[in-house]
XYZ file of C-alpha atoms in Angstrom:
649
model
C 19.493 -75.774 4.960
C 16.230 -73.838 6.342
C 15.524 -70.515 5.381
C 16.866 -69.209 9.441
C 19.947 -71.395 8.972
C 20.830 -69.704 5.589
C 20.547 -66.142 7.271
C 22.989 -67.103 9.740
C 25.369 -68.633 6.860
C 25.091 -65.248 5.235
C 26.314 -63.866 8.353
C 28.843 -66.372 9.085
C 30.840 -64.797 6.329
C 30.878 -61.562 6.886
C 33.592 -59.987 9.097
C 33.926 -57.526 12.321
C 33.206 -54.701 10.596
C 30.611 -56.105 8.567
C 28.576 -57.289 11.043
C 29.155 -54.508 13.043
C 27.478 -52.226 10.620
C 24.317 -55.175 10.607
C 24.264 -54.493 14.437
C 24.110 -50.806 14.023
C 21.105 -50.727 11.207
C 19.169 -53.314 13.434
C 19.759 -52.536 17.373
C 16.408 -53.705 18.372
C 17.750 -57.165 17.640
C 21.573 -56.342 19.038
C 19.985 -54.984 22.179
C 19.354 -58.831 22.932
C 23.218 -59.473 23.592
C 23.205 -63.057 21.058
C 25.477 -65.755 21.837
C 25.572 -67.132 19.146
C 25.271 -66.030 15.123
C 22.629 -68.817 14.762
C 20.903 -66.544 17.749
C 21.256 -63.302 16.157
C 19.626 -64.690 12.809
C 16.722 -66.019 14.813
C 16.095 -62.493 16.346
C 17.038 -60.507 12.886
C 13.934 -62.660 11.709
C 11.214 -61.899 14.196
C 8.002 -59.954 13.112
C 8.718 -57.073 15.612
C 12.228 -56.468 14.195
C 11.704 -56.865 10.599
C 8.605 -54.207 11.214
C 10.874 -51.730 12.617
C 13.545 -52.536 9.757
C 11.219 -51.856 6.852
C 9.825 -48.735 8.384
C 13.342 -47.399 7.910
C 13.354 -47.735 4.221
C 12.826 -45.294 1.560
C 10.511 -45.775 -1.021
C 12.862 -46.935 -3.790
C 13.690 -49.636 -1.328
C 10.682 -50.845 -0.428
C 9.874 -51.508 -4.026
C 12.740 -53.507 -4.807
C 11.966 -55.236 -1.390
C 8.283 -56.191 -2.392
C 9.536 -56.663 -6.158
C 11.854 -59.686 -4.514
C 8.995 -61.164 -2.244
C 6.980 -60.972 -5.542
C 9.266 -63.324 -7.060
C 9.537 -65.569 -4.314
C 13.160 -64.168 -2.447
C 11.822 -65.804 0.650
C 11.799 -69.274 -0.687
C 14.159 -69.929 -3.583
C 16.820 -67.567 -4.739
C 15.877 -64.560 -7.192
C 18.456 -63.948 -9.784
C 19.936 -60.220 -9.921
C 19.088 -60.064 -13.249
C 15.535 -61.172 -13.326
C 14.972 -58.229 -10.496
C 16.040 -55.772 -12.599
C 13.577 -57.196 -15.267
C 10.863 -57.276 -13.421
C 11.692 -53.642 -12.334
C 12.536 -51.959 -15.696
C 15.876 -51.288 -14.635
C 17.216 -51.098 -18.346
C 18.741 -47.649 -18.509
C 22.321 -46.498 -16.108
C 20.458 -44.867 -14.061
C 17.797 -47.525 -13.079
C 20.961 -49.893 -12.156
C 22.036 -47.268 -10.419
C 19.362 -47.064 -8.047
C 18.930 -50.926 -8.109
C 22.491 -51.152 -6.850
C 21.737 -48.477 -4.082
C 18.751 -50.167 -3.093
C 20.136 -53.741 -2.547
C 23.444 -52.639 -0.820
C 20.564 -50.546 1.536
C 18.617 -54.036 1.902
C 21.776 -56.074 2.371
C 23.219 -53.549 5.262
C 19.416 -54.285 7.304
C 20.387 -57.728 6.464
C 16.715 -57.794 4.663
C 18.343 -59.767 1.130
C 21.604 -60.661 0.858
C 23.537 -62.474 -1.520
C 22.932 -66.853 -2.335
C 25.307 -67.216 -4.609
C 24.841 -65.484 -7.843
C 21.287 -64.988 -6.751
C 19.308 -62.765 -3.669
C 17.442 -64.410 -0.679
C 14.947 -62.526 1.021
C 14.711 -62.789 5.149
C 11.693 -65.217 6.369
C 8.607 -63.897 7.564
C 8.603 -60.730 5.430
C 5.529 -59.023 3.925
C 5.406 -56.918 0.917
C 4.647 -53.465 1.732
C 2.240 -52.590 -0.626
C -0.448 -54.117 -2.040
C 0.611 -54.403 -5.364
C 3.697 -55.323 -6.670
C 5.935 -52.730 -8.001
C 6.437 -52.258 -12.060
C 9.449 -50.160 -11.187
C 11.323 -48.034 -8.738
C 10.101 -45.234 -7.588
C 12.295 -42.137 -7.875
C 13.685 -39.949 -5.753
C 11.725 -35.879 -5.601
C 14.279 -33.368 -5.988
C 15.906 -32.045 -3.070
C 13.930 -28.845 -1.464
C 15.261 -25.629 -2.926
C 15.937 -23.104 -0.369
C 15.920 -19.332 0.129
C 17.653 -16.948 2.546
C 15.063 -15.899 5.628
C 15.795 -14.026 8.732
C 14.794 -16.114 11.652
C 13.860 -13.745 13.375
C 11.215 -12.784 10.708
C 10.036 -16.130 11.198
C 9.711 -16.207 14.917
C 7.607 -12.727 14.758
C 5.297 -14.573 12.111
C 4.988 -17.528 14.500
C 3.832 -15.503 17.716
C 0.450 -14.578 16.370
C -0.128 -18.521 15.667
C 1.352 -19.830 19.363
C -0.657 -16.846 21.300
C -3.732 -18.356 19.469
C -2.926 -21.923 20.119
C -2.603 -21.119 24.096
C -6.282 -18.949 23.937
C -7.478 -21.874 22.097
C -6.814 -24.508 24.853
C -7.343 -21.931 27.712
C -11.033 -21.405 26.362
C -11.324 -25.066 25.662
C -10.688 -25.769 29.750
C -12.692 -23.053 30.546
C -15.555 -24.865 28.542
C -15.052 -28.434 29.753
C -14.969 -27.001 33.185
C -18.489 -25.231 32.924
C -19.941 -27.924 30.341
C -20.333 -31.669 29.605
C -17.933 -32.551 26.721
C -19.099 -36.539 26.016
C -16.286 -39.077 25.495
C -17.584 -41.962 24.974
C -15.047 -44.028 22.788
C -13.199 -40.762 22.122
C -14.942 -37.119 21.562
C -16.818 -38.317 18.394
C -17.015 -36.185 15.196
C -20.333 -34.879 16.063
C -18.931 -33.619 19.690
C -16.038 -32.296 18.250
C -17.872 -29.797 15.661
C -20.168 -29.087 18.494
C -16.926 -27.824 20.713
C -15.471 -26.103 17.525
C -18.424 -24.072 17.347
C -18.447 -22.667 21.117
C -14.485 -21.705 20.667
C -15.471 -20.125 17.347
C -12.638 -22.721 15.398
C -12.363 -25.236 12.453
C -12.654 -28.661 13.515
C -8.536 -29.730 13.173
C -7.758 -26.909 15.173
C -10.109 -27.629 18.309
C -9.048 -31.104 17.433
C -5.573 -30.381 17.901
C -6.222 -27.956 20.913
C -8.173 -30.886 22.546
C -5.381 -33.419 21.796
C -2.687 -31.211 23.491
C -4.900 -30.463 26.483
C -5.267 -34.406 27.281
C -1.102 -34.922 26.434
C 0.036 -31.864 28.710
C -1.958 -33.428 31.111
C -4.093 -30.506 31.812
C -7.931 -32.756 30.628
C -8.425 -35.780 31.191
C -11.720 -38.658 30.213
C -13.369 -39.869 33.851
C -17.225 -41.012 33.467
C -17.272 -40.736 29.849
C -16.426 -36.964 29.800
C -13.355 -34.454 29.317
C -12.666 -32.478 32.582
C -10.119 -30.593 34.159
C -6.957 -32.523 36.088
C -5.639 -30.622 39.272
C -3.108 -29.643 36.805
C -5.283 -27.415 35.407
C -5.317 -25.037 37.217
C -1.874 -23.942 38.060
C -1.514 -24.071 34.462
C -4.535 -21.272 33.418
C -3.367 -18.874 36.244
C 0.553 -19.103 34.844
C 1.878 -16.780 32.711
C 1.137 -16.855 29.014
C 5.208 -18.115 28.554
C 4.473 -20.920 30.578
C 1.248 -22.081 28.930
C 2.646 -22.070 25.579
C 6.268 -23.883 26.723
C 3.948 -26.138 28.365
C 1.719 -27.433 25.180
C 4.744 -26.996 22.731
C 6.657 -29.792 24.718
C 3.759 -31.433 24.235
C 3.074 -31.289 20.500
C 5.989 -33.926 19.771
C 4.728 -36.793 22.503
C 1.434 -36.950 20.358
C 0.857 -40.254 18.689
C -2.429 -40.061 17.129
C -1.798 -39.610 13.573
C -2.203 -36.553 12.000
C -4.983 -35.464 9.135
C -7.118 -38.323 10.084
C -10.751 -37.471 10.575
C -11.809 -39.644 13.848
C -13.169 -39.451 17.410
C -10.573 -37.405 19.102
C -8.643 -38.847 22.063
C -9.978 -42.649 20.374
C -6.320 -43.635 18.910
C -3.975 -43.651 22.590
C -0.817 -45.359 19.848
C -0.290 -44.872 16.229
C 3.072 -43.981 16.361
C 2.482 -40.861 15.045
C 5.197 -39.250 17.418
C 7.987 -40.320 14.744
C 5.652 -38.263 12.407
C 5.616 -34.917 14.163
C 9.502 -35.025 15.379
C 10.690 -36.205 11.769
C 8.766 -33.040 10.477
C 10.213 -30.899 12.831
C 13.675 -32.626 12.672
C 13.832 -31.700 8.651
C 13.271 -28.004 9.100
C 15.434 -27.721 12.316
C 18.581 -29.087 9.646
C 18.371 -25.811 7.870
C 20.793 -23.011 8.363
C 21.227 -19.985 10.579
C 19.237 -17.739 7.988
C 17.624 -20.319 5.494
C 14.220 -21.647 4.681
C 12.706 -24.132 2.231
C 10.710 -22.171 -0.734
C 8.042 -24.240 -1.460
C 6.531 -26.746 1.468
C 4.818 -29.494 -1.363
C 8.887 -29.845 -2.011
C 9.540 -31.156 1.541
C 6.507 -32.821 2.064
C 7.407 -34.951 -1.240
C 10.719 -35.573 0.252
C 9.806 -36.562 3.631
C 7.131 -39.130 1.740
C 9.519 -40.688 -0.131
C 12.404 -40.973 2.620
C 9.804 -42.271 5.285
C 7.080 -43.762 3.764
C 5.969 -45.817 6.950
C 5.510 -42.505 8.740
C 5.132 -39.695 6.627
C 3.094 -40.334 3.985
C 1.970 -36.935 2.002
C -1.669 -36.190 3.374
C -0.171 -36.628 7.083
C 2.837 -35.029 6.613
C 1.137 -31.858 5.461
C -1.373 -32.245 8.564
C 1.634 -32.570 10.947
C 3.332 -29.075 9.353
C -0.109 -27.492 9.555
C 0.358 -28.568 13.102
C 3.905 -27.325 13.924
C 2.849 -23.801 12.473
C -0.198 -23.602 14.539
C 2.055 -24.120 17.714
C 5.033 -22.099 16.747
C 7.466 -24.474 15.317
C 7.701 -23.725 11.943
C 7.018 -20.307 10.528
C 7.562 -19.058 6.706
C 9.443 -22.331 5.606
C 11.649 -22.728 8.716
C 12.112 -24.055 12.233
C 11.683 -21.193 14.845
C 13.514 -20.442 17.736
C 10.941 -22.148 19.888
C 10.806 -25.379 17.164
C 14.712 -25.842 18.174
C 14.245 -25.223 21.663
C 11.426 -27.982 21.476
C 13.657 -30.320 20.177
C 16.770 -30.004 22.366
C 14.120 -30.105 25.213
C 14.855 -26.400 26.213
C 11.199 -24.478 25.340
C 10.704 -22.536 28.273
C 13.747 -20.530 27.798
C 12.107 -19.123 24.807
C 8.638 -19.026 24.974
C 8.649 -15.620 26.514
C 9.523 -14.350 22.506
C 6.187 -15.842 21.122
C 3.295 -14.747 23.198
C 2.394 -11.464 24.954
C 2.093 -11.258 29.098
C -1.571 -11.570 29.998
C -3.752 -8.096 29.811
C -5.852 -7.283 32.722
C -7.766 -3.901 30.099
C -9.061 -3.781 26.514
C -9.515 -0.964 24.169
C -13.030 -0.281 23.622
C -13.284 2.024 20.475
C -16.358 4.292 19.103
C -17.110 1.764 16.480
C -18.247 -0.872 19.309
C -15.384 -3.136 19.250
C -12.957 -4.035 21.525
C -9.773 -5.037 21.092
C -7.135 -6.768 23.058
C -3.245 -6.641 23.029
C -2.556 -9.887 23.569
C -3.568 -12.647 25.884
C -6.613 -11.835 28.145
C -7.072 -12.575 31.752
C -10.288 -14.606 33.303
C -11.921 -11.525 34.626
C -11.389 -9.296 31.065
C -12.905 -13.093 29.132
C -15.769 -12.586 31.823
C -17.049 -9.325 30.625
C -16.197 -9.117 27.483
C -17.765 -12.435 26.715
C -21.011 -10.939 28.745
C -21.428 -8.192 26.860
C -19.408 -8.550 22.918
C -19.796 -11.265 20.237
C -15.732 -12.929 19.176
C -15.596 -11.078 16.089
C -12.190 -10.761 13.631
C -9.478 -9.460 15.504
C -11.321 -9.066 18.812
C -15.020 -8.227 19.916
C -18.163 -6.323 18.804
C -20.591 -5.129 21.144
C -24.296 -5.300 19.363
C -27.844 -5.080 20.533
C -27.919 -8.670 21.021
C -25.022 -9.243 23.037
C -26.047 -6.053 25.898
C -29.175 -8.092 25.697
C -27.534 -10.815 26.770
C -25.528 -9.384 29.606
C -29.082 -7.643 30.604
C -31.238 -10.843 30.909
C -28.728 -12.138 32.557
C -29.527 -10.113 35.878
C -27.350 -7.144 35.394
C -28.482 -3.347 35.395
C -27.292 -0.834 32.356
C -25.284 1.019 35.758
C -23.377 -2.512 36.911
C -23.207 -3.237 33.090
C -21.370 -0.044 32.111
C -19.387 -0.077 35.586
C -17.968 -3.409 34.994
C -17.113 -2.018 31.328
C -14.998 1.247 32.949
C -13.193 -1.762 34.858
C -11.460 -3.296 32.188
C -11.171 -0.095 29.716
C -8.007 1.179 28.925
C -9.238 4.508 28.376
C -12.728 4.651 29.717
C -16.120 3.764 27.766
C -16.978 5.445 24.965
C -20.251 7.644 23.891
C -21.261 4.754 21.485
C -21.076 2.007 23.882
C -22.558 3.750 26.610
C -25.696 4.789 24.405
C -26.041 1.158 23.104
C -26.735 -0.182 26.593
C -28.760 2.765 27.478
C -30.914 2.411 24.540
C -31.083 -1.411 24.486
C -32.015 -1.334 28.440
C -34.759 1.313 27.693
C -35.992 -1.130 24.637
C -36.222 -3.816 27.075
C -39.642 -1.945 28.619
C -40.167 -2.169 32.293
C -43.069 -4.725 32.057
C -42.690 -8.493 30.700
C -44.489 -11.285 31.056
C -42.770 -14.764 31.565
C -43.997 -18.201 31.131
C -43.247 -20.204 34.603
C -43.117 -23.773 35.172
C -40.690 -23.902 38.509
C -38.536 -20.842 40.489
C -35.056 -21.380 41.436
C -33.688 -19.563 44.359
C -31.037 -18.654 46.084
C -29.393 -16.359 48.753
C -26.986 -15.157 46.721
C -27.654 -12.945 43.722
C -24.227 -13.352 42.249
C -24.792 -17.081 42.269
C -28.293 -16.526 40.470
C -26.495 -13.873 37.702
C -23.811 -16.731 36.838
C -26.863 -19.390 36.702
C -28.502 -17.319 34.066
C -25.578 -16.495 32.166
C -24.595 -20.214 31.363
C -24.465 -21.441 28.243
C -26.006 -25.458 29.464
C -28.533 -23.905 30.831
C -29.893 -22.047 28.215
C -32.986 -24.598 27.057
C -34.402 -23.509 30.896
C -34.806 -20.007 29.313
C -33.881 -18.433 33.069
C -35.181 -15.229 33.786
C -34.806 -13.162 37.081
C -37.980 -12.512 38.632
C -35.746 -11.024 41.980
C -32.271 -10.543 43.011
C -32.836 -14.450 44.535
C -35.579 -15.828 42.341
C -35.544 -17.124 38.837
C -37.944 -18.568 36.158
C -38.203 -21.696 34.660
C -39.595 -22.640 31.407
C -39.177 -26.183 32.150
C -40.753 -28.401 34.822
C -38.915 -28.806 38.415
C -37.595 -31.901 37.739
C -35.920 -31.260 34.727
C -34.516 -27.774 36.079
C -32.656 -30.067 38.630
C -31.504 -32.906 36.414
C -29.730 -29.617 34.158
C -28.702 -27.498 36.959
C -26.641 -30.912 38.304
C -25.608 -31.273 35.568
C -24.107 -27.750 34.772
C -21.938 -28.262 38.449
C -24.459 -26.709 40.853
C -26.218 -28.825 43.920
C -29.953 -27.881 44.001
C -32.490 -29.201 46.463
C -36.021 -30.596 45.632
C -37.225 -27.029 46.898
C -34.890 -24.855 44.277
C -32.404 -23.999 46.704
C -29.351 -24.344 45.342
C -25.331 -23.834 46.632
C -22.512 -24.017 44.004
C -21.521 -28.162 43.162
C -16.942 -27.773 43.707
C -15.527 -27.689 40.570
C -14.959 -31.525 39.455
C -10.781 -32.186 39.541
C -9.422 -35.473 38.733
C -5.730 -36.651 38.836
C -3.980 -36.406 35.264
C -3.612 -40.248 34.306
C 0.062 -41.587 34.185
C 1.541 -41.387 30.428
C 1.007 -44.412 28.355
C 4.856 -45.737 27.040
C 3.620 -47.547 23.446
C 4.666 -51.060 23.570
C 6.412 -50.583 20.260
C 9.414 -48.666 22.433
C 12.495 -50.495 23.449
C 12.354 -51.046 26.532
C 16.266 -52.625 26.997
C 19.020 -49.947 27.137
C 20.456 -49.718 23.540
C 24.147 -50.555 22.819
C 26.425 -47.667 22.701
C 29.135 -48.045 19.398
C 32.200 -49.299 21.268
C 29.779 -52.292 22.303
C 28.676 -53.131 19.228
C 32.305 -53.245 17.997
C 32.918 -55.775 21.032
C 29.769 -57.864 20.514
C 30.160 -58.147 16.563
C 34.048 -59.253 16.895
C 33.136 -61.367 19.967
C 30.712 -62.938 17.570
C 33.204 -63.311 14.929
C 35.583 -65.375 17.408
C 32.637 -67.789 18.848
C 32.051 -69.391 15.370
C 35.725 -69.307 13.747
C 36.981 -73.257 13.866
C 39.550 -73.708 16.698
C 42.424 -76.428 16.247
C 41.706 -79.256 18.894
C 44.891 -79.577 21.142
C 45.555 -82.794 22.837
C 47.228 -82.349 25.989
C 50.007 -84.949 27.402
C 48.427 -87.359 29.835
C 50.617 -85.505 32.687
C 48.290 -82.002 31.760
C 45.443 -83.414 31.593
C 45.668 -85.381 35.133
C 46.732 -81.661 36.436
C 43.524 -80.186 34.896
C 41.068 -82.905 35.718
C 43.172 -82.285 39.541
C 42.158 -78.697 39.521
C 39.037 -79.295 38.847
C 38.231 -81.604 41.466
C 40.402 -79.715 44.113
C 38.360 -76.163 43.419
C 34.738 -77.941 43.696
C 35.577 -78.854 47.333
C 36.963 -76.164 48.524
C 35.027 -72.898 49.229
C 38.327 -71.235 50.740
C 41.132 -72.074 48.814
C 42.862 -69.320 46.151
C 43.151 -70.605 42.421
C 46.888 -70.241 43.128
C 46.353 -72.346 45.771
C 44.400 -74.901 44.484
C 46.948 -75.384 41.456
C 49.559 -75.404 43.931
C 48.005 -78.674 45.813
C 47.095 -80.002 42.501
C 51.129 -79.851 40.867
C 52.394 -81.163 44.603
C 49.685 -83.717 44.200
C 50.883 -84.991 40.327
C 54.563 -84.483 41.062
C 54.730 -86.000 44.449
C 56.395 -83.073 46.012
C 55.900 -81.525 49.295
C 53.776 -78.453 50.447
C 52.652 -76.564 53.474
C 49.422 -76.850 54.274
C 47.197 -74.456 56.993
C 44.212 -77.107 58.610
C 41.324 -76.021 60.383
C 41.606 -76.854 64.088
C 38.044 -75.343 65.631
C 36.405 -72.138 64.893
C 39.291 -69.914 64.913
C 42.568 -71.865 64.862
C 44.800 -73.692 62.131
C 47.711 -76.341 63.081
C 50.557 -75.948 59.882
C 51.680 -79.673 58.150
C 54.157 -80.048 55.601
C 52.983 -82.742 53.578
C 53.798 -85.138 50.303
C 49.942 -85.289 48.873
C 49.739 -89.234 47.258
C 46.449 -90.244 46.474
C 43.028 -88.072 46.160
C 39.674 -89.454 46.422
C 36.079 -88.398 47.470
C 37.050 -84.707 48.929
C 39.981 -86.505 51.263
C 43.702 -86.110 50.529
C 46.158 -88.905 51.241
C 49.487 -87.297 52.322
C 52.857 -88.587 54.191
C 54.228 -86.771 56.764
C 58.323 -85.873 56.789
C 59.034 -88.678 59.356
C 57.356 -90.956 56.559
C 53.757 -91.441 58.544
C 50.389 -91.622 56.386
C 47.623 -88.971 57.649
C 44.568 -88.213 55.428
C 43.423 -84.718 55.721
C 39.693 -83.566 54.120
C 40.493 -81.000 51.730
C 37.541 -78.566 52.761
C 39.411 -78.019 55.838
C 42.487 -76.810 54.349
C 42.985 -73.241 54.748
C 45.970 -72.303 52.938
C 48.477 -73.899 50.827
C 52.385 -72.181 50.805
C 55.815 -73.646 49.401
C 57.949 -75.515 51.672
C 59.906 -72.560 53.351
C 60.635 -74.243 56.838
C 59.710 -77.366 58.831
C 58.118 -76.817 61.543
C 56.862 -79.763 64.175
C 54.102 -82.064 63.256
């Protein structure tokens, strides 16, 4: 007997229920509707569905499971007792967990029983690389504590209103800069972007991640830019942005904690990883949290091994707290909204409505209560340095906003613009003093002008960040100096988004859009519509009842004429009833008499009542009631009736 054919002995004697439960713990292979047991073995013992059945098991399970490949389960039988040898299983408790183990490998129908002896399913591969010495307990459960949620979801607002800042600035910056993607944003790219948003590397990582997967970047000509759905989203509320990157956090499927070129791995299933984090925490009470987070990492580790192994695990809860999922040991309000698909009836809890004013204080910072708009960014990102818990103004940073083409009066104006309550003596006398440091006479190094019309066009030239190796400097409201020869001036200033001619005119390039790509479905996914419980019942009994022996019944030699009748009589005619053809078929055995309907032209019949006698190729031999022979085809019969009355022939 081959190794497929034993499988489908094993499950040859199993019952309904038995194999019912098989059908549940494998789907993938249920989902196929077999005919046949022999079928259903050949699909339980494909690649793709033992994969999926071993990344179900714990990791006491997948020892035993590599501990019986190690011994050869997939070719000869491996006694019960040698397993437990080879595993140390010496003590209660070891058997214990042996006995768990196998009755979890025999319900994925991954061993099962050979007599006194285990077989192991064909084509399996041991998990790890080594085989086990012994079974590898289970952590202690997670101890928990009593928490308000609502503590929780305060705690989390600070970390979701940075998260949506985070990706706003990050689309502000691809939109105004060249972000190279060239195989995925490599490492070097990435620190280069985490320094401009003023973040750590996994957090602009993550930031950049959710911007591609809520569709709001996207890679075209080997750079990140802006989709159309950009847009809408950075001029919505601050509610919106956030319910819009939080639905997104769980569709991500690069794994987590891995250093790599961002947006370089489109599948790693690392989806499972993020929702089974999530999941765990969401199972806790009203008012209860886990105490220590190394005890549910441990746990998740050890339950999912093919998914959650410790170093991503901890990555992917890093993740959920940066977004507003979890928060002081337990799912937030938002985490369970994000899970029963519901976020934007919440969001509005986490994050602040966008402020339009900022409070600039005598100590020359400025700080914002909450969310900023695009024009209070603007000038406070002209004039302050990002500093903890909001901005400083310094001598550098009015420098900035001066050589950028702006006069102390604009300066200070556009500061009384966005200040709650006015500008203060200090700031004032900062941009006085640095603008009367600056000296009315400088001398500038030119190697080309640009120019244009409009001065407001010039001031935002000047002021960007791409542009800065040109070392701009306004020598007019429509003339600036370049430090760098005409032809490279134009290669940057295309670059940066603006359309310059060969004699420095220049005009503003349209913002670049693209279309947000479809979303990629991983092959991995099922693709058939699973079975629902009631028809796995059906399938596993109708299973059941295909391969139980049936007694072979003989029928008398009358029977089987009437059979072998029907069956001639229904192939030839298209029109006829069943009732009717079995009708025909019993006058036609018993030599009694019938009323037939026969086609007469398109739309009219002529009644007989007939004796049928003989039947051969599609014509019926009959005898009228006067004792005449007629033959009649039997596709032109349109009804068949008992002999009620007689009427003429």
């Amino acid at each position: 007997m081959g190794r497929e054919s034993a499988l489908a002995g094993w499950l040859r004697g199993l019952d309904a229920p038995g194999l019912r439960d098989v059908l549940a713990l494998r789907r993938d292979a249920a989902d196929t509707r077999p005919r046949s047991l022999r079928a259903l073995a050949d699909e339980l013992s494909t690649a793709a569905s033992l994969r999926l059945a071993v990344d179900g098991l714990d990791r006491g399970c997948r020892d035993v499971l590599d501990a019986v490949l190690a011994l050869g389960g997939t070719v000869a039988p491996v006694g019960v007792d040698v397993l437990a040898e080879r595993l140390r299983c010496n003590g209660k408790a070891g058997r214990a967990e042996l006995k768990r183990a196998l009755a979890e490998l025999r319900a994925r129908a991954l061993v099962w029983d050979s007599g006194e002896a285990l077989r192991a399913a064909p084509n399996l591969r041991p998990c790890g690389t080594e085989p086990p010495r012994r079974i590898t307990p289970a952590p202690r459960a997670p101890r928990r504590v009593a928490q308000n949620r609502a503590f929780a979801d305060r705690a989390a607002a600070a970390s979701a209103t940075s998260t949506v800042d985070g990706v706003t600035r990050l689309v502000d910056l691809c939109d105004g800069e060249v972000v190279s993607a060239r195989g995925g944003v490599g490492v070097r790219e990435l620190r280069r972007v985490a320094d401009s948003l003023r973040a750590d590397e996994a957090r602009a990582r993550l930031w950049l991640e959710l911007a591609v997967e809520a569709r709001l970047l996207a890679v075209a000509d080997w750079r990140v830019v802006p989709t159309t759905r950009s847009d809408p989203w950075r001029g919505a509320e601050p509610a919106d942005r956030l319910a819009a990157l939080a639905g997104a956090w769980p569709r991500l499927v690069w794994q987590p904690g891995k250093s790599r070129p961002a947006l370089a791995d489109p599948l790693s299933c690392g989806d499972v990883t993020r929702r089974g984090v999530l999941e765990r925490f969401a199972r806790l009470g009203e008012d209860e949290a886990f105490e220590h987070r190394h005890e549910v990492v441990a746990e998740l580790s050890w339950r999912r091994p093919a998914f959650q192994g410790a170093v991503v695990t901890e990555a992917a809860l890093a993740e959920a707290e940066a977004v507003g999922l979890v928060a002081l040991g337990t799912a937030t309000a938002l985490g369970r909204a994000v899970l029963a698909g519901r976020e934007s009836e919440v969001a509005d809890r986490f994050v602040p409505p966008a402020v339009r004013t900022a409070l600039l204080r005598p100590d020359l910072t400025a700080v914002v209560g909450g969310l900023p708009d695009d024009e209070l960014s603007s000038v406070l990102g002209l004039a302050a340095d990002a500093a903890e818990g909001g901005w400083r103004f310094t001598g550098a940073s009015v420098r900035r906003a001066l050589d950028a083409g702006h006069s102390p009066e604009r300066l200070l104006a556009r500061l009384a613009s966005i200040a709650e309550h006015g500008v203060p003596q200090p700031v004032e006398r900062l941009v006085r003093e640095v603008a009367r440091r600056q000296g009315r006479v400088s001398v500038t190094a030119v190697a080309s002008c640009v120019r244009a019309d409009d001065p407001e066009l010039l001031t935002e030239i000047a002021g960007h960040r791409s542009l800065t190796p040109l070392s701009l400097q306004p020598l007019g409201p429509t003339v600036l100096a370049s430090a760098r020869p005409a032809d490279e001036t134009l290669a940057l200033l295309r670059a940066a988004g603006y359309a310059p001619t060969a004699d420095g005119v220049l005009d503003r390039m349209p913002r670049r859009r693209v279309e947000p790509p479809p979303r990629k479905i991983p092959t991995w996914r099922r693709w058939r519509a699973s079975l629902t419980d009631q028809e796995l019942a059906k399938l596993a009994v109708a299973l059941v009842e295909r391969e139980r022996p049936r007694p072979r019944i003989v029928p008398p030699k009358v029977e089987s004429r009437r059979l072998t009748t029907v069956r001639l009589l229904r192939d030839q005619s298209l029109v006829l009833r069943d009732s009717e053809v079995v009708l025909l078929a019993e006058a036609l055995v018993t030599r009694t008499s019938v009323e037939i309907a026969v086609a007469d032209g398109p739309r009219s019949t002529i009644r007989h009542v007939i004796t049928p006698v003989e039947h051969a190729a599609g014509n019926l031999t009959v005898n009228g009631p006067h004792g005449e022979q007629r033959e009649f085809l039997v596709g032109h019969i349109r009804s068949v009736k008992p002999v009620e009355s007689h009427p003429i022939v």
